[in-house]
mmCIF file of C-alpha atoms in Angstrom:
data_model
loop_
_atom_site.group_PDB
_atom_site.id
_atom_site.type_symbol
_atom_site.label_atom_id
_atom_site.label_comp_id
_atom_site.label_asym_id
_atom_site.label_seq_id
_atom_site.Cartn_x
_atom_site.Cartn_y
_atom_site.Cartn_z
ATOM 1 C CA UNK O 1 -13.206 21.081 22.286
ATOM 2 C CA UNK O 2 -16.018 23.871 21.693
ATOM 3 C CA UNK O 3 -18.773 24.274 24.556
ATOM 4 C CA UNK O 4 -21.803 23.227 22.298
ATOM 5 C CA UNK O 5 -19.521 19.816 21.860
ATOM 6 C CA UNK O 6 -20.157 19.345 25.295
ATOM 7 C CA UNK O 7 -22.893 16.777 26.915
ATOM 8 C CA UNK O 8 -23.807 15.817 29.730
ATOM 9 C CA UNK O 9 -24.174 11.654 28.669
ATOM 10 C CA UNK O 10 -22.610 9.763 30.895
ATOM 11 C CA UNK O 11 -21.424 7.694 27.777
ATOM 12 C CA UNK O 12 -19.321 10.586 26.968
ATOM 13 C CA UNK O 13 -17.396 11.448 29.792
ATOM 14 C CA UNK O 14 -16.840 7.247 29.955
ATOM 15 C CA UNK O 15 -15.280 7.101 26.617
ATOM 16 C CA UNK O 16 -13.388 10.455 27.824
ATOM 17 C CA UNK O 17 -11.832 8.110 30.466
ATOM 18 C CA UNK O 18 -11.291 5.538 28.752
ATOM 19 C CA UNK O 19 -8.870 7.194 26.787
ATOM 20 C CA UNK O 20 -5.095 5.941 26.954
ATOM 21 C CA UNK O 21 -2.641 7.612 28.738
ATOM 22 C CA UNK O 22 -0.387 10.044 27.036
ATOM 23 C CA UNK O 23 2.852 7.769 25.245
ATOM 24 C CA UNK O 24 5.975 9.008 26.655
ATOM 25 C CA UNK O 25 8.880 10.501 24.301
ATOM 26 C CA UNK O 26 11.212 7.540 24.321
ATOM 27 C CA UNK O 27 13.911 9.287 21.836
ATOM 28 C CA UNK O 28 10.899 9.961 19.710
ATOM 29 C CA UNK O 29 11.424 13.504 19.472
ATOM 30 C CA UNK O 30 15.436 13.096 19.027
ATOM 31 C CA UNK O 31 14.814 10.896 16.263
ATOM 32 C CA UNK O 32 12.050 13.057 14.448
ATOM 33 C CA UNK O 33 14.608 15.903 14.619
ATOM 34 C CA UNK O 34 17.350 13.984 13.067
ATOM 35 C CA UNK O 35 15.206 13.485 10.600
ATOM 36 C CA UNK O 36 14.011 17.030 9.971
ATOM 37 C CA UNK O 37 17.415 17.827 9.481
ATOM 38 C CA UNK O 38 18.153 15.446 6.924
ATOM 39 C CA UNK O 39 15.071 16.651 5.048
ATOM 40 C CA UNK O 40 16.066 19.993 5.561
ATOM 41 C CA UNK O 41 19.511 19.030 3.898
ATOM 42 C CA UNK O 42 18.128 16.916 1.352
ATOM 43 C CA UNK O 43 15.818 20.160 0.603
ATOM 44 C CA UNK O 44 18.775 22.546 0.739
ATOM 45 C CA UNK O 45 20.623 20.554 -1.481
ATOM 46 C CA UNK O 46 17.988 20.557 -3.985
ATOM 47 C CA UNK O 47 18.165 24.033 -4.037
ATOM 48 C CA UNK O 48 21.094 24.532 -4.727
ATOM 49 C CA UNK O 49 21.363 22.162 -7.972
ATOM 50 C CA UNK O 50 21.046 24.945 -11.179
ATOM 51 C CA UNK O 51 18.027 23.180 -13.292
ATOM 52 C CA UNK O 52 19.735 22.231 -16.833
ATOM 53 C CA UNK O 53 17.546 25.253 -19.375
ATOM 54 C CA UNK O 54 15.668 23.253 -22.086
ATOM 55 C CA UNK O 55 17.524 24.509 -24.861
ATOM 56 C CA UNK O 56 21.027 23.248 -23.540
ATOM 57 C CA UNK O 57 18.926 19.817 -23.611
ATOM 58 C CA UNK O 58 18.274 20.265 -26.916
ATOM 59 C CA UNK O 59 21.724 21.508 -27.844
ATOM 60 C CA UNK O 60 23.047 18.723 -26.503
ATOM 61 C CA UNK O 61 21.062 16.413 -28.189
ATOM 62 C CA UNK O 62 21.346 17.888 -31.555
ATOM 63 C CA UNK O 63 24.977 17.268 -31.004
ATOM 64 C CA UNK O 64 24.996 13.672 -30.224
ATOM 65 C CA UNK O 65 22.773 13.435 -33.096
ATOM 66 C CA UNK O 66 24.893 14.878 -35.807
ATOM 67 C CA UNK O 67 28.016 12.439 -33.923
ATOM 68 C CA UNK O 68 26.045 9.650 -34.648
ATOM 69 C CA UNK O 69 24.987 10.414 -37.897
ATOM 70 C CA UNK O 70 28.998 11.015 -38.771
ATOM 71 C CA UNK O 71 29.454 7.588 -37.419
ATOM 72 C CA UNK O 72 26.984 6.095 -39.796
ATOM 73 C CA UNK O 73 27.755 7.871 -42.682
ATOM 74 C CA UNK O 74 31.755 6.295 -42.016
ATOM 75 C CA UNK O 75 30.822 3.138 -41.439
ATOM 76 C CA UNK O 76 28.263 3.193 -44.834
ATOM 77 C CA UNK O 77 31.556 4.886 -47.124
ATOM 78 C CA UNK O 78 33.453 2.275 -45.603
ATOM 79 C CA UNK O 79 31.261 -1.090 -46.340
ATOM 80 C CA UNK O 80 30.904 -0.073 -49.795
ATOM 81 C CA UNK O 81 34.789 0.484 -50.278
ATOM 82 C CA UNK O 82 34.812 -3.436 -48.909
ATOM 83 C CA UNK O 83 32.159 -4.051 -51.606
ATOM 84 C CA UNK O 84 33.455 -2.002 -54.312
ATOM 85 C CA UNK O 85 37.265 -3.700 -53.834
ATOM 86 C CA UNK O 86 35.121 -6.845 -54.258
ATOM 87 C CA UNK O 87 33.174 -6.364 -57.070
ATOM 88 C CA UNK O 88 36.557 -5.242 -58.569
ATOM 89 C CA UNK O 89 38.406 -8.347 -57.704
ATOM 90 C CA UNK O 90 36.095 -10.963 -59.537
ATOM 91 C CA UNK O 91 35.350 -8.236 -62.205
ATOM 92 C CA UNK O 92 39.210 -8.163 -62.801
ATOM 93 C CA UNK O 93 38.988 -11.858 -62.949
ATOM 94 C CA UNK O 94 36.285 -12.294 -64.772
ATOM 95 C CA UNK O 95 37.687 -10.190 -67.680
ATOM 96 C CA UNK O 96 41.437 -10.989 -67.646
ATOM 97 C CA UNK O 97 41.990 -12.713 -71.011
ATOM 98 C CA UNK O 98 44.128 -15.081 -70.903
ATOM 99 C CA UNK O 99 43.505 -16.338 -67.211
ATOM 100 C CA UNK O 100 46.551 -14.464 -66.176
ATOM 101 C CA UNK O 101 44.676 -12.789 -63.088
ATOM 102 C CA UNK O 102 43.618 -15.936 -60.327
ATOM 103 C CA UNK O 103 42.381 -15.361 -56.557
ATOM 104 C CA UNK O 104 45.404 -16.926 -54.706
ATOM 105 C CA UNK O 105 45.599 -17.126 -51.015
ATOM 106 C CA UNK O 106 48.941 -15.067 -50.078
ATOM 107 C CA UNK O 107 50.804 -17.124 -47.538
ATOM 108 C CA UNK O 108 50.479 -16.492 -43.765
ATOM 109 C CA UNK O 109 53.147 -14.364 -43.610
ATOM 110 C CA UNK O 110 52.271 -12.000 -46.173
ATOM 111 C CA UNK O 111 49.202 -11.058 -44.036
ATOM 112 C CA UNK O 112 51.225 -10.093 -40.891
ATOM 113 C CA UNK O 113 51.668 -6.243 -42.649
ATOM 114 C CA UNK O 114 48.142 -5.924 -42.441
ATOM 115 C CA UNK O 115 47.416 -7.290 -39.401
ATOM 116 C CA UNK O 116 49.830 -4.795 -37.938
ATOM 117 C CA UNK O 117 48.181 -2.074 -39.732
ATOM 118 C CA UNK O 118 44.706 -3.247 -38.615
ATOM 119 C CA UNK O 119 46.311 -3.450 -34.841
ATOM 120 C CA UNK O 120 47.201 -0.073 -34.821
ATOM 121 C CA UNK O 121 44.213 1.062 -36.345
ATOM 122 C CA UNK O 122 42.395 -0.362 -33.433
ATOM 123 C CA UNK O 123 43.957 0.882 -30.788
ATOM 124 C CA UNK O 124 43.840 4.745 -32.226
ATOM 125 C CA UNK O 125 40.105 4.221 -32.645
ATOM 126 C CA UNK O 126 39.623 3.045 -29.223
ATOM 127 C CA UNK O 127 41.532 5.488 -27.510
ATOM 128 C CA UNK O 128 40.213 8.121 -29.493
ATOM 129 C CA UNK O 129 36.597 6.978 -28.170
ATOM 130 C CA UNK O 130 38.045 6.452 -24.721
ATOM 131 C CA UNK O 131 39.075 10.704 -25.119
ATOM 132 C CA UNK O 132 35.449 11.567 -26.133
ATOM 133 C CA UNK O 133 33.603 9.823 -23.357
ATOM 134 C CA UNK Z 1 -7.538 13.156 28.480
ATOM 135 C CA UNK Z 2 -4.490 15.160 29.444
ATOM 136 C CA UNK Z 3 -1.868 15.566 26.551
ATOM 137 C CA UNK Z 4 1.217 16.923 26.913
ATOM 138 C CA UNK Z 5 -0.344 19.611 24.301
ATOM 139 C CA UNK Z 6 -3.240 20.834 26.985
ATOM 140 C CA UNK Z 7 -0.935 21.579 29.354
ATOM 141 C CA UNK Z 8 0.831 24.298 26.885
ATOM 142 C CA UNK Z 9 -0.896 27.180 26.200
ATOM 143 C CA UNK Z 10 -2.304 28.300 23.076
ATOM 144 C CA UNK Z 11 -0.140 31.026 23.261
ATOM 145 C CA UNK Z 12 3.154 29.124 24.081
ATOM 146 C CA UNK Z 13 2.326 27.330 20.740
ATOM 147 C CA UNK Z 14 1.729 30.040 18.722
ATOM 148 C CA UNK Z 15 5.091 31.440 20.116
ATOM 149 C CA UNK Z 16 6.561 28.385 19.030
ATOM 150 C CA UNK Z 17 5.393 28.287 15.953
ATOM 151 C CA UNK Z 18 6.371 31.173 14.900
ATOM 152 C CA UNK Z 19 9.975 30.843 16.200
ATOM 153 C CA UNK Z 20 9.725 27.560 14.143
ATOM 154 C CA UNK Z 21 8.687 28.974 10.954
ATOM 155 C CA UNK Z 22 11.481 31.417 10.985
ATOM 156 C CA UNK Z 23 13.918 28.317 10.845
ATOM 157 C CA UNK Z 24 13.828 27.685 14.852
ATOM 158 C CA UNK Z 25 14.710 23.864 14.960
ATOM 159 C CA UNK Z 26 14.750 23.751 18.677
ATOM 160 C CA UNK Z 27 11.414 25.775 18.804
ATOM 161 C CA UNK Z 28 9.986 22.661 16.134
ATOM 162 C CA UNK Z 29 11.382 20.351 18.714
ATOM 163 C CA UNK Z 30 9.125 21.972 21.348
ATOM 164 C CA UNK Z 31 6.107 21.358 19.075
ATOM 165 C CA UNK Z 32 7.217 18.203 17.938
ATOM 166 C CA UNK Z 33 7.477 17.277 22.111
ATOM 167 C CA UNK Z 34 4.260 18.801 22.824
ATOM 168 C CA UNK Z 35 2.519 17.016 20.331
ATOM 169 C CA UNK Z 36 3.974 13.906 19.859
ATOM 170 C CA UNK Z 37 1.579 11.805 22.367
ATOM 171 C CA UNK Z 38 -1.447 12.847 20.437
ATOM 172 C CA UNK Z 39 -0.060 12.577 16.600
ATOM 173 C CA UNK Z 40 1.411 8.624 17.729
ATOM 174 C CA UNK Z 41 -1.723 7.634 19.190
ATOM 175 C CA UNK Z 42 -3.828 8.897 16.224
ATOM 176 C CA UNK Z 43 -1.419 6.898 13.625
ATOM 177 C CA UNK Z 44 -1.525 3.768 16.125
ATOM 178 C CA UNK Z 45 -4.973 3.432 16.234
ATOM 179 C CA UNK Z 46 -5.098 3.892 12.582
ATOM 180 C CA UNK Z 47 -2.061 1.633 11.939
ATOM 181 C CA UNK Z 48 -4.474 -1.104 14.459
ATOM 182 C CA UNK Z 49 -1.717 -1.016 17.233
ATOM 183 C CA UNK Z 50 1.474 -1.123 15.204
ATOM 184 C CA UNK Z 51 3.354 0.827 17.165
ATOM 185 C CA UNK Z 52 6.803 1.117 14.828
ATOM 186 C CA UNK Z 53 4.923 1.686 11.848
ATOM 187 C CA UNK Z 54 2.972 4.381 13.787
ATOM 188 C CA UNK Z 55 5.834 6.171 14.634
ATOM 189 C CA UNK Z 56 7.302 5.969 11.591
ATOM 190 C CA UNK Z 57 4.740 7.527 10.254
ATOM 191 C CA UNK Z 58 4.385 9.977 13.158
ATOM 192 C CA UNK Z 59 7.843 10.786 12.005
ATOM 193 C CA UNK Z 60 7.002 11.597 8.582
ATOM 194 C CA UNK Z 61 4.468 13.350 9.305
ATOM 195 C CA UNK Z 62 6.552 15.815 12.005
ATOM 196 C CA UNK Z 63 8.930 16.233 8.865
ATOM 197 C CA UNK Z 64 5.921 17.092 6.341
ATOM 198 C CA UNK Z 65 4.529 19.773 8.881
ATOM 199 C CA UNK Z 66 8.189 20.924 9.027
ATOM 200 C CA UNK Z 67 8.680 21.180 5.178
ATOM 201 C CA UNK Z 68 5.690 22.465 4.766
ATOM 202 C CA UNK Z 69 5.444 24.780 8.033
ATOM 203 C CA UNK Z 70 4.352 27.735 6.111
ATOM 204 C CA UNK Z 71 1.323 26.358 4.885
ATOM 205 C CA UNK Z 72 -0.053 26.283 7.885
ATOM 206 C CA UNK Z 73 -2.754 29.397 7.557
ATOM 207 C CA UNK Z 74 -3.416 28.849 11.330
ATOM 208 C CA UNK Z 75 -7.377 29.095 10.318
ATOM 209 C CA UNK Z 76 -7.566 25.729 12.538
ATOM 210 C CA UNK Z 77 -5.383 24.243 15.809
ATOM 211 C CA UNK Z 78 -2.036 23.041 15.052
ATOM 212 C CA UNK Z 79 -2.737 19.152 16.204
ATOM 213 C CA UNK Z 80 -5.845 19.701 14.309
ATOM 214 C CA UNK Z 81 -3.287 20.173 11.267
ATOM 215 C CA UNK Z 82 -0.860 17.591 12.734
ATOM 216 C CA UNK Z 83 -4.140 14.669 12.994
ATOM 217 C CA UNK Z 84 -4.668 15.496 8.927
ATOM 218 C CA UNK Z 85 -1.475 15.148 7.981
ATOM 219 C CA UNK Z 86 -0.919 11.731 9.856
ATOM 220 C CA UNK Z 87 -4.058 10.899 8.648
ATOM 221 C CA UNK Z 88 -3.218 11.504 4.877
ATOM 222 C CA UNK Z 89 0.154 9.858 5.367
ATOM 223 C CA UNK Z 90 -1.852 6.857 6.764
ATOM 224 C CA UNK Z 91 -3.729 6.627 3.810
ATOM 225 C CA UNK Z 92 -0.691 7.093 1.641
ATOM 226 C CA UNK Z 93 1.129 4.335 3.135
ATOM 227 C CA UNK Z 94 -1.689 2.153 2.715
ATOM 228 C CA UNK Z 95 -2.933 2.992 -0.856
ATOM 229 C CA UNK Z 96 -6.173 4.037 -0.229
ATOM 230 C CA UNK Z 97 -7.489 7.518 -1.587
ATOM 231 C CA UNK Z 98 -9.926 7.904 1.671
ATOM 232 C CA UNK Z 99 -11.543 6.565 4.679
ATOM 233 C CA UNK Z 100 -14.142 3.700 4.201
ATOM 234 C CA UNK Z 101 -17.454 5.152 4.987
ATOM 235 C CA UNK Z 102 -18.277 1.905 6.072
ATOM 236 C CA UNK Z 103 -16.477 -1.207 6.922
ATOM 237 C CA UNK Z 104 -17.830 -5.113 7.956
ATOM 238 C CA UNK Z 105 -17.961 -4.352 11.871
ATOM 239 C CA UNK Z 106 -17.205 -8.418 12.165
ATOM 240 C CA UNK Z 107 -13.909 -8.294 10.018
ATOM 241 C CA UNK Z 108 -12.758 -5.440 11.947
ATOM 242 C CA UNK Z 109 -13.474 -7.384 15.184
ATOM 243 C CA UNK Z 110 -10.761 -10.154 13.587
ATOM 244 C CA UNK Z 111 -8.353 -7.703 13.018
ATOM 245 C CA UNK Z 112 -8.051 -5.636 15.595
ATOM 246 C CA UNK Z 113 -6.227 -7.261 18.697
ATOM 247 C CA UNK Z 114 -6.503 -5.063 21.670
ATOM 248 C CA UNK Z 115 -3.627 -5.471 24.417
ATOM 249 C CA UNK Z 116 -1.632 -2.619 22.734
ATOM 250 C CA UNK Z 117 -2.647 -0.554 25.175
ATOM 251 C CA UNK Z 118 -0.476 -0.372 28.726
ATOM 252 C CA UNK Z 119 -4.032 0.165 30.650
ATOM 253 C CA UNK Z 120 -5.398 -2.730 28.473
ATOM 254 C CA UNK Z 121 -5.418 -5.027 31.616
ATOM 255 C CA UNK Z 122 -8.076 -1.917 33.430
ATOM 256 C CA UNK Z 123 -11.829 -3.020 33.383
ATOM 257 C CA UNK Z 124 -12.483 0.094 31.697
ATOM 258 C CA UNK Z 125 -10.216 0.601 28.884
ATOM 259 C CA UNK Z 126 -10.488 -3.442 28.131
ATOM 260 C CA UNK Z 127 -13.900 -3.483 27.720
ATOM 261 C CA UNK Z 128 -14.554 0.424 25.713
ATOM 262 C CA UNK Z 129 -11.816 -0.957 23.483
ATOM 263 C CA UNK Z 130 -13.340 -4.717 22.712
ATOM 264 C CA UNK Z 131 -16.964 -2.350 22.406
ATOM 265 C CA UNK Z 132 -14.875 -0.206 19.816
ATOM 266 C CA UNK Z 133 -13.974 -3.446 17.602
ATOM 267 C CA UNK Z 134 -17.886 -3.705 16.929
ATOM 268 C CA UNK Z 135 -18.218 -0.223 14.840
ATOM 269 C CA UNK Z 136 -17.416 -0.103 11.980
ATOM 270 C CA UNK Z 137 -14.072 2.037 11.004
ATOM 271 C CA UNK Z 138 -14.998 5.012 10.258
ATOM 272 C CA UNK Z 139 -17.361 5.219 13.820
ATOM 273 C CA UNK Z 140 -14.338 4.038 15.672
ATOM 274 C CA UNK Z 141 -12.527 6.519 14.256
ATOM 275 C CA UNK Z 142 -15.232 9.368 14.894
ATOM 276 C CA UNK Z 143 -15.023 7.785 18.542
ATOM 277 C CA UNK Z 144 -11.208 8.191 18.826
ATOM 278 C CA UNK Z 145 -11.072 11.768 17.370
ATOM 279 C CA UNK Z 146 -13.403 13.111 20.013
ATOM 280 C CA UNK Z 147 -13.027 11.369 22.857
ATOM 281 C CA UNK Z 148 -9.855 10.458 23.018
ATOM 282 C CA UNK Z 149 -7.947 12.686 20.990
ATOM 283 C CA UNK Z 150 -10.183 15.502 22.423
ATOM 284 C CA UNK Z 151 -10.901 17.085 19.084
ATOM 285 C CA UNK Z 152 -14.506 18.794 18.901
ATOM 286 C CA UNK Z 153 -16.580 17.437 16.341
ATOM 287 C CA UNK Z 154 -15.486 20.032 13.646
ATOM 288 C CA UNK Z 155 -11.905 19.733 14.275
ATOM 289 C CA UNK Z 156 -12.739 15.636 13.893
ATOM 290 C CA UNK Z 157 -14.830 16.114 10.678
ATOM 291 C CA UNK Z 158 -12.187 18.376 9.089
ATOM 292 C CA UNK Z 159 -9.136 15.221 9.937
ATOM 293 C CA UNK Z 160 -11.673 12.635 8.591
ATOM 294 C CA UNK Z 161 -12.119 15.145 5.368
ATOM 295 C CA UNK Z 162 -16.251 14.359 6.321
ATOM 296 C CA UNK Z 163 -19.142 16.647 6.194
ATOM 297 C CA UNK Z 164 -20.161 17.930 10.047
ATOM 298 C CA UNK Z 165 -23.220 16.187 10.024
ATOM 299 C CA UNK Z 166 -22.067 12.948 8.805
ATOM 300 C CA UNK Z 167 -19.419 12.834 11.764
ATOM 301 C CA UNK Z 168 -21.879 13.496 13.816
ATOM 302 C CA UNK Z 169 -24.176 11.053 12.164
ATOM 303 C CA UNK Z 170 -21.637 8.273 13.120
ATOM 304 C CA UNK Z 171 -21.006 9.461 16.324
ATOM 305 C CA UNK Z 172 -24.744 8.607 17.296
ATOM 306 C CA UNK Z 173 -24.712 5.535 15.932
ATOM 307 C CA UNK Z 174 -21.194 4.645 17.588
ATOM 308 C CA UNK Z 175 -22.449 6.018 20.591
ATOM 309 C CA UNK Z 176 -26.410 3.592 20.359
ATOM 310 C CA UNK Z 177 -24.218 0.724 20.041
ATOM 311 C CA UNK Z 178 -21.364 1.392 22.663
ATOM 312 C CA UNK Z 179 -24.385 2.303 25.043
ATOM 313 C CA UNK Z 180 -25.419 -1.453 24.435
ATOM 314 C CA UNK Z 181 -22.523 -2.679 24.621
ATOM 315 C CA UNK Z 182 -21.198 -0.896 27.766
ATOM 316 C CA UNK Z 183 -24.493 -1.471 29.621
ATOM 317 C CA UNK Z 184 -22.883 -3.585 32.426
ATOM 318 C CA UNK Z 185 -20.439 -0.310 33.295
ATOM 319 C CA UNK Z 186 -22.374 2.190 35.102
ATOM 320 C CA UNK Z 187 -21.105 5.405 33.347
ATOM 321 C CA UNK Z 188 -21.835 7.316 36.505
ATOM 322 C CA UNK Z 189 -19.088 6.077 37.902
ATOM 323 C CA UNK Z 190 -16.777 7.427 35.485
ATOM 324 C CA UNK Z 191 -17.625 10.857 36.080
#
């Protein structure tokens, strides 16, 4: 405390006594040490991680961008095949002649071909997306 | 009062700290032992006698001067830096941006429950700390920081981020109404 802080008020020196005594340590200083080290870990550690550069953000993200416009542009070609096939089926219908063309259900047994097909299909596309991730 | 901290000389602390800012843990750990007393008294009276959340926060606040141990310029006394940085953890922890320049003296007398204190059952410190409840914050606080954390007045006015004369200011106001209110002691005595 500077000199001119100083008084002579008796108010002064009986707040000055009043004061409480001095805590003791109690592990306190153990504890805050432990705890400076893990800082000074924590702080190391963010040292040491290489920031990613800006343009290998964007690079990134220009990939998954054209990915998922390949995806879209797939699954676009292949709802209009669906469509097309469609619109071919009743137009084939529609024109036959002599009513020689029907829709017929096949029997259940004539779908098992494509099931198997569509099975196998499957599982390459979702181990094939399992590989990229 | 006698901290741990007066007993060490200035120069034993500047030895320290410059041990310590070269990476020295156990040289930190002499700081952090010399001025522990002072920094967790500071943050209790702030924290209104809470003592685990003050020394939580006297924690964080011995690992922010550590982090940030080069900052120190050394233009003022280390627990002078130590008292600011408790004091702007304080008002982290409790969302405020600064000290109340003023605060209802009768709330703060609901608040605050003295008996904290180990000496609390001494004529003396009982009765200066039920006198303290009836300033208002930011006088108790001017109150603490001088005489009892044995800062001078500029040391106190740059922890409580006020002007000189302002702390002072509040420190003759505390001290009008602590003279009332301490009238029975006789303050002779005390010297």
């Amino acid at each position: 405390m500077n000199e001119s802080d100083f008084s002579d008020d008796p108010l002064d020196a009986l707040l000055r006594a009043s004061a409480p005594e001095p805590l003791p340590d109690g592990g306190f200083v153990a504890r805050t040490m432990t705890a400076v080290d893990q800082a000074e870990r924590a702080r190391a550690t963010q040292r040491r991680t290489t920031p990613v550069a800006p343009i290998v953000i964007a690079r990134a993200l220009a990939a998954e961008h054209r990915r998922h416009e390949g995806e879209a542009r797939l699954w676009r070609w292949a709802i209009a095949g669906v469509v097309a096939g469609f619109v071919l089926l009743v137009a084939a219908v529609a024109l036959s002649p002599d009513d020689s063309v029907t829709i017929a259900a096949p029997a259940p047994q004539q779908w098992y071909p494509l099931c198997l097909l569509l099975a196998f299909g499957a599982v390459w596309y979702a181990w094939r997306e399992s590989r990229r991730n | 009062m006698q901290f741990d901290a007066a007993a060490q000389s200035q120069a034993q602390i500047a030895g320290w700290l410059a041990r310590a800012r070269q990476g020295d843990r156990l040289a930190f750990a002499r700081l952090v032992q010399s001025h522990q007393s002072r920094v967790r008294l500071q943050l209790r009276r702030l924290t209104q006698g809470d003592a685990a959340l003050a020394d939580d926060l006297a924690q964080e606040t011995f690992v922010q001067a550590w982090l940030h141990l080069n900052d120190f310029r050394g233009d003022a006394r280390l627990a002078t830096w130590l008292h600011r940085i408790a004091l702007t953890r304080f008002l982290q922890h409790v969302r405020r941006p600064q000290l109340p320049l003023e605060w209802n003296a009768d709330e703060a007398s609901e608040v605050h429950e003295p008996g904290h204190d180990p000496r609390a059952a001494e004529g003396l410190t009982r009765d200066v700390e039920r006198a303290l409840q009836a300033l208002s914050e930011i006088q108790r606080l001017a109150v603490v920081h001088c005489f009892h954390l044995d800062l001078s007045h500029a040391e106190a006015a740059q922890v409580l981020g006020l002007p000189l004369g302002t702390l002072k200011s509040h420190l003759d106001r505390a001290k009008s109404r602590l003279r009332e209110l301490l009238g029975a002691w006789n303050p002779e005595s005390a010297t």
